[in-house]
Short mmCIF file of C-alpha atoms in Angstrom, two decimals:
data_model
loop_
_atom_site.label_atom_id
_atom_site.label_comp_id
_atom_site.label_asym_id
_atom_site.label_seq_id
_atom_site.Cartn_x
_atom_site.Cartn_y
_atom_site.Cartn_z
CA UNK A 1 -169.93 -148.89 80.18
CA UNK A 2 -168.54 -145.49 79.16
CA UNK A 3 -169.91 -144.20 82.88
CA UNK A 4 -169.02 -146.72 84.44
CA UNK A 5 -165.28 -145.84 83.42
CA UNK A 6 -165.74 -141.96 84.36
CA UNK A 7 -166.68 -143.11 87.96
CA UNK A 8 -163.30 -145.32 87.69
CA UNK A 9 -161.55 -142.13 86.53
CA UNK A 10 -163.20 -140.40 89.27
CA UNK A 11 -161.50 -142.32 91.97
CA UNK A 12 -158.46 -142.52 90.52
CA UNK A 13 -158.09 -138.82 90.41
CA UNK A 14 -159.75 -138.59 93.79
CA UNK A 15 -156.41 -140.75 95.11
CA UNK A 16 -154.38 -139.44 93.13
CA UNK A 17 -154.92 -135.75 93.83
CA UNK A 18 -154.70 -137.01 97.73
CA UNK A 19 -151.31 -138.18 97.58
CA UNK A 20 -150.03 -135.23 95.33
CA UNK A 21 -151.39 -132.98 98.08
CA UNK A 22 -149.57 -134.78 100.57
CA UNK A 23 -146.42 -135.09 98.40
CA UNK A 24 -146.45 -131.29 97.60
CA UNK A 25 -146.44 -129.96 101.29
CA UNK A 26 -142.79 -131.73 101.63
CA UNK A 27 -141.88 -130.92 97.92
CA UNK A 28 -142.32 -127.93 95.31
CA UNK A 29 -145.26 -128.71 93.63
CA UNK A 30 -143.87 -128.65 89.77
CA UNK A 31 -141.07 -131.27 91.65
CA UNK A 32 -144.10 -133.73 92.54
CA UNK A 33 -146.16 -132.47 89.06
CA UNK A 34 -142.90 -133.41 86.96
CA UNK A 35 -141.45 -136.63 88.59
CA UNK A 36 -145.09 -138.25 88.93
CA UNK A 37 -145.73 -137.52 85.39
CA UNK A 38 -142.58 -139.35 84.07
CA UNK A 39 -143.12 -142.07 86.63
CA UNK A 40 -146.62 -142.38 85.07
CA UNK A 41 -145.31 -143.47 81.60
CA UNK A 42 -144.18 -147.16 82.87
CA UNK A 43 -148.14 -147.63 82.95
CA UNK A 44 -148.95 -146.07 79.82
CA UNK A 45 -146.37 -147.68 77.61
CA UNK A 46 -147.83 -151.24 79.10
CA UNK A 47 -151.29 -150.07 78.25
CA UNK A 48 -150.16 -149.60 74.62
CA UNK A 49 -150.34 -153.19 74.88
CA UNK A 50 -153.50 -154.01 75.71
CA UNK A 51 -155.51 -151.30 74.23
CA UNK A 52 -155.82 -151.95 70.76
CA UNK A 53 -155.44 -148.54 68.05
CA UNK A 54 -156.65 -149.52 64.83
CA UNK A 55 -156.36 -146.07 63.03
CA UNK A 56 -154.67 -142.99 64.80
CA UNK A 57 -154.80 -139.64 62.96
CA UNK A 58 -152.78 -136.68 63.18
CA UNK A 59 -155.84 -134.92 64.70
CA UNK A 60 -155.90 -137.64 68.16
CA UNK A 61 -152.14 -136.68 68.63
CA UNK A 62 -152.73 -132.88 68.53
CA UNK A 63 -155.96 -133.21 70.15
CA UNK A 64 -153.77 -135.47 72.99
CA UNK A 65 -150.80 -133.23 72.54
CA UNK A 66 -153.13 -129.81 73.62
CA UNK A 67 -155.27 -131.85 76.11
CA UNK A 68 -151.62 -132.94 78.13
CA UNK A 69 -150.84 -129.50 78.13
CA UNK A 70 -154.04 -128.15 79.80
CA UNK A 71 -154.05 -131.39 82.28
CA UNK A 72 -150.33 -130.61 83.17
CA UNK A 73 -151.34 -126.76 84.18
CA UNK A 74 -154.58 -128.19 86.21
CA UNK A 75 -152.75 -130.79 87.87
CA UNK A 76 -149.71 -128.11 88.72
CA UNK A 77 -151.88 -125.45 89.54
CA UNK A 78 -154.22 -127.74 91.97
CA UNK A 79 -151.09 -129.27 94.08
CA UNK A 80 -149.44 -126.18 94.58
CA UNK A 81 -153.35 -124.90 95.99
CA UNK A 82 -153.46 -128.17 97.76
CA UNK A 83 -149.93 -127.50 99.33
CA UNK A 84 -151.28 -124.53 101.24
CA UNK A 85 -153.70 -126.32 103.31
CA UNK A 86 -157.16 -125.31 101.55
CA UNK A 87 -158.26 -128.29 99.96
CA UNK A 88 -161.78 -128.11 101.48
CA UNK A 89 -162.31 -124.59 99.55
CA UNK A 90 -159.71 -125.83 96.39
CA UNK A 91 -161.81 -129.18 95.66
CA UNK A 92 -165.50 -127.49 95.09
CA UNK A 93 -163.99 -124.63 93.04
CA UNK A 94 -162.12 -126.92 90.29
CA UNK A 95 -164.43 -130.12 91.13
CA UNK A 96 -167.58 -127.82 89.74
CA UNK A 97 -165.71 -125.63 87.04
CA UNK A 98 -163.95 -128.16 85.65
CA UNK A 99 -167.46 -130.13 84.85
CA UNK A 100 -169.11 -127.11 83.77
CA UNK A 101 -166.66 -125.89 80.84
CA UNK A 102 -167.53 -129.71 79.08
CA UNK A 103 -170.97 -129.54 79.86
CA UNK A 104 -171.01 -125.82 77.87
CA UNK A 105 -169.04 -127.90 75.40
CA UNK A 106 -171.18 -130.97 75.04
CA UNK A 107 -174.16 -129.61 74.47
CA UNK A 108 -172.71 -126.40 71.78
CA UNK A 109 -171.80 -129.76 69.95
CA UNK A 110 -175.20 -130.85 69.79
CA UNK A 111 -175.38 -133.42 72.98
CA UNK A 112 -178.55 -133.71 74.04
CA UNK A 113 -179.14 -134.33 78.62
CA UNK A 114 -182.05 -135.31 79.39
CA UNK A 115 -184.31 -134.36 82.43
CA UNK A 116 -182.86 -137.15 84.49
CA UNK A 117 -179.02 -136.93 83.19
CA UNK A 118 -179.90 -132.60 83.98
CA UNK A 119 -180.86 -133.54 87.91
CA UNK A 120 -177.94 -136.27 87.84
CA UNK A 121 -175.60 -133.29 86.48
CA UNK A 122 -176.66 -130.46 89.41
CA UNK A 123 -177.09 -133.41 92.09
CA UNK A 124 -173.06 -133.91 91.44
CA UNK A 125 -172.19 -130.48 91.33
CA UNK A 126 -174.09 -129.74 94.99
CA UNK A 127 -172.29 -133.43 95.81
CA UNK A 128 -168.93 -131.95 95.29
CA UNK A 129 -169.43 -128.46 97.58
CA UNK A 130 -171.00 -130.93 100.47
CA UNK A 131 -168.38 -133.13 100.59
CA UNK A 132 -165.35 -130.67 100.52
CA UNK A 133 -167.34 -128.63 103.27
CA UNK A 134 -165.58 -129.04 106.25
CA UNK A 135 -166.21 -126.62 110.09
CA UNK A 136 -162.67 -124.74 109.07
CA UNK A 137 -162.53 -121.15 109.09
CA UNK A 138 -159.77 -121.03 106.89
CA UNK A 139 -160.04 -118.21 103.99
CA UNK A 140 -158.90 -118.76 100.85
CA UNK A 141 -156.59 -115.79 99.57
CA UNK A 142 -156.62 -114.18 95.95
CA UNK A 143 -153.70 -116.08 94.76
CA UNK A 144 -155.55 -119.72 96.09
CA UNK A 145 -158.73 -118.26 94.29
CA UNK A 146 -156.65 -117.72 91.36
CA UNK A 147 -154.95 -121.08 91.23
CA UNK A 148 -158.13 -123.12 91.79
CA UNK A 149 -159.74 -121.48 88.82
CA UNK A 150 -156.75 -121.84 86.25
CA UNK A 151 -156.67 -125.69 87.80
CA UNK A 152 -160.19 -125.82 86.96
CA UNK A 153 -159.98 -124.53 83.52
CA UNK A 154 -157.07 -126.73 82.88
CA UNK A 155 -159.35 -130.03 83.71
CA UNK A 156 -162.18 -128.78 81.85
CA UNK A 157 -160.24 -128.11 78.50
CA UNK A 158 -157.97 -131.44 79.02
CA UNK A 159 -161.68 -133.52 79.23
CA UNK A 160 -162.69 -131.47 76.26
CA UNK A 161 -159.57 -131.92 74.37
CA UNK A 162 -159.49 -135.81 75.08
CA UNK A 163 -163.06 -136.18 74.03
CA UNK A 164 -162.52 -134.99 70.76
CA UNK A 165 -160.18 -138.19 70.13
CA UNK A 166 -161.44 -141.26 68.17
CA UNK A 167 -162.05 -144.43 69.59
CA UNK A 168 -160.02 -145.89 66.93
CA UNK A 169 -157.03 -144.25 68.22
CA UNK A 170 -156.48 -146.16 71.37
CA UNK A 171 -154.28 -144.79 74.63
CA UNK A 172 -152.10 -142.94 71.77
CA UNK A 173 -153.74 -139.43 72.62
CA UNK A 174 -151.96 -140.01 76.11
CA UNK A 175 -148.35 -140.80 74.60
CA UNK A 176 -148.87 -137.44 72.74
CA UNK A 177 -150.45 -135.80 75.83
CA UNK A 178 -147.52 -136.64 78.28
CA UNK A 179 -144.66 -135.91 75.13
CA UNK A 180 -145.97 -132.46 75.55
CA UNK A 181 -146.32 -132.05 79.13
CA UNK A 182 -143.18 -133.77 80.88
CA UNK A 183 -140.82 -131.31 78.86
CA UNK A 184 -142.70 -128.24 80.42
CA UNK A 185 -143.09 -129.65 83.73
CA UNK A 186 -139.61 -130.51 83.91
CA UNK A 187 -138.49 -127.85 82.47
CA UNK A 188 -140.90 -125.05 85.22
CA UNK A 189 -139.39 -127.51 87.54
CA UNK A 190 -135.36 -126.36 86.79
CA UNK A 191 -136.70 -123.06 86.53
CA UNK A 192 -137.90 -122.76 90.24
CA UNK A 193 -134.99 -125.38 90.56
CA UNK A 194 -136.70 -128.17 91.78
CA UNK A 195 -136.28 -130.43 89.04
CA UNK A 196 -133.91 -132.95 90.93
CA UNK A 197 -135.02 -136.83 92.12
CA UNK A 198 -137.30 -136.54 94.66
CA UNK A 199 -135.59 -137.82 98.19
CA UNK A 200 -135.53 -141.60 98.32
CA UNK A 201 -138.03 -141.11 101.28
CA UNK A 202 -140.62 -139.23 99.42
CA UNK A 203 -140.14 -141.09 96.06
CA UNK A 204 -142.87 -143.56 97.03
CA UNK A 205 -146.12 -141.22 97.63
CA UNK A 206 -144.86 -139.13 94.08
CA UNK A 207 -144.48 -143.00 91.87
CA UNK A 208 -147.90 -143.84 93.69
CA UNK A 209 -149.39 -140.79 92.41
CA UNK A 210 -148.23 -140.66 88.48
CA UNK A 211 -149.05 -143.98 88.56
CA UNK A 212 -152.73 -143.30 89.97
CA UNK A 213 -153.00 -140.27 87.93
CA UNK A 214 -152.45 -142.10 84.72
CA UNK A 215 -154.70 -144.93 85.53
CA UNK A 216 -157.18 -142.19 85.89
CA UNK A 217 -156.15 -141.02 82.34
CA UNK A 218 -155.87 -144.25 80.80
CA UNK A 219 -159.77 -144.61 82.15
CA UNK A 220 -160.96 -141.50 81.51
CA UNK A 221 -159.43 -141.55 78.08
CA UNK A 222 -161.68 -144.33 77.29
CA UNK A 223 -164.65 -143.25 78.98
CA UNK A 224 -164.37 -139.44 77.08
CA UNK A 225 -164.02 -141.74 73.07
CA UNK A 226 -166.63 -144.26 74.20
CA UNK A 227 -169.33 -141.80 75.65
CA UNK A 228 -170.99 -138.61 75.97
CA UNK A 229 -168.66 -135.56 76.96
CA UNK A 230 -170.97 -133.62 79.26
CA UNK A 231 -172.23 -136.61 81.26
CA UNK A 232 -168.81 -138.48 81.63
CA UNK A 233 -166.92 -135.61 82.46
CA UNK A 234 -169.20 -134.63 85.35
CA UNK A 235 -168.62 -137.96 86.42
CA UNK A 236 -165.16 -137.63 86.40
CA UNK A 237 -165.35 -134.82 88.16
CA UNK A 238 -166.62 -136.65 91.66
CA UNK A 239 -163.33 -136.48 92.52
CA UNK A 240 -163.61 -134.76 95.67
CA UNK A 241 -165.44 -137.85 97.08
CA UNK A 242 -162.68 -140.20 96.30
CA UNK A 243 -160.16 -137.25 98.11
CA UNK A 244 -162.39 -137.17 101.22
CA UNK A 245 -162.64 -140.72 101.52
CA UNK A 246 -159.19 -141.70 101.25
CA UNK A 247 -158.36 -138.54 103.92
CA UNK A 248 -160.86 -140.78 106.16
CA UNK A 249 -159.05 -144.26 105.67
CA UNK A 250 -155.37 -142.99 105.47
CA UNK A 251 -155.99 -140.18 107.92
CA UNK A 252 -158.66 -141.24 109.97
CA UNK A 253 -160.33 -137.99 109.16
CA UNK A 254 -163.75 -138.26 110.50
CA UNK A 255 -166.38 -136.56 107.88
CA UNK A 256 -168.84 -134.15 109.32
CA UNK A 257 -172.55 -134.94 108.49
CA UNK A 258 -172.87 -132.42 105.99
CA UNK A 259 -170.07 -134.73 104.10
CA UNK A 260 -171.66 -137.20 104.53
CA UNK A 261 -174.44 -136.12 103.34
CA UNK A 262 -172.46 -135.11 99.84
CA UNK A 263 -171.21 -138.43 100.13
CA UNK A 264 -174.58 -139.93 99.46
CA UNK A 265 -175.48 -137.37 97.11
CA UNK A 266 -172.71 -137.99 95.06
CA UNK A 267 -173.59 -142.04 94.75
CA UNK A 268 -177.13 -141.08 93.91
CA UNK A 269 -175.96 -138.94 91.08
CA UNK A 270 -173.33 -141.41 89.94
CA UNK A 271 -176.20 -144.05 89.89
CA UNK A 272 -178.40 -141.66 87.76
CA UNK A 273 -176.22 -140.61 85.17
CA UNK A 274 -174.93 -144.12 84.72
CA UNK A 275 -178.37 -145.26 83.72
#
């Protein structure tokens, strides 16, 4: 069940991340980070009350509190990358890293991958650089480079941070998560001042993506307390597929073979580690 959640996640984020993209070549990107994130909280709060929290400790909140933080500078970090056009070299570079820093994690905690979970684990990570290969020339400058790694480190710690949560503790990691990270974001925002209501015209593609974005959170959440770190947050970090394959149905972007051929990786390796 617990994989079956990550690949959820997965697609989520994949949308999501397509429609901040899009959002953040009209609007700054802390604008679109900010506004999406507060837009995101009508979701939470109604998952409060459906997803049961028997016992939540001080430790969930700043575990939530540290993982919202690190999620708010990877999400930042990857639309303002995303805004300059290079999102088939951005979405290998934080797809991979961000799987690998859990992985490292996982298994320093005493998670043990078997041979089959270790060929599903590199089958996703070779998924991820297929898909986001496109025939572009386009070279990705040091700042880009720069911004795709912090955006990487920032997913990998936020999974980390979340996975340290207790079950027993419900969506409440995310209400302390999102208390620490819409104060920054807004607050970045009025620094680069860009903190205002996004036009009336654009206001629909930022709501749609906080409200993707915390679907993916609410589901990844739960996937992270239910199962194994290193194996759900590789599968979380398919991403890239869900971002290609919404470019080819809103877009009509027409994949390349070598994409497709990622494509189909990245459904064999789902289907492996979910076993």
């Amino acid at each position: 069940m617990s994989q079956l959640l990550a690949i959820i996640s997965s697609a989520f984020y994949g949308i999501a991340d397509f429609s901040g993209g899009l959002a953040s070549r009209s609007l700054a990107a802390w604008r679109v980070t900010a506004w999406s994130q507060l837009i995101g909280v009508v979701l939470l709060l109604a998952g409060l009350f459906v997803i049961e929290a028997p016992a939540v400790e001080g430790q969930d909140l700043l575990y939530g509190a540290i993982g919202g933080l690190f999620g708010l500078l990877g999400v930042a970090m990857l639309y303002t990358a995303l805004a300059a056009g290079t999102m088939s070299v951005v979405s290998p570079i934080t797809g991979v890293l961000a799987a690998i820093f859990p992985i490292a994690w996982g298994l320093f905690s005493g998670e043990t991958i078997s041979s089959a979970q270790w060929f599903g684990i590199a089958l996703a990570v070779v998924a991820v650089v297929l898909i986001t290969r496109t025939h572009s020339e386009t070279r990705i400058t040091r700042t880009v480079l720069l911004q795709a790694v912090v955006a990487a480190v920032g997913f990998g710690f936020f999974f980390i941070a979340l996975g340290q949560t207790s079950e027993s503790s419900g969506l409440w990691p995310l209400v302390a998560a999102r208390s620490a990270s819409i104060p920054v974001a807004f607050a970045v925002a009025a620094f680069y001042r860009s903190a205002s209501v996004p036009p009336r015209a654009l206001l629909p593609i930022v709501a749609f993506t906080g409200l993707t974005d915390i679907a993916a959170n609410l589901v990844g959440l739960l996937a992270l307390q239910k199962g194994p770190l290193s194996i759900n947050a590789v599968l979380m970090s398919l991403y890239p597929a869900f971002t290609v394959l919404a470019a080819i149905v809103v877009l009509r972007e027409s994949p390349s073979n070598v994409q497709r051929l990622g494509i189909v990786a990245a459904l064999v390796a789902a289907v492996v580690l979910a076993i």
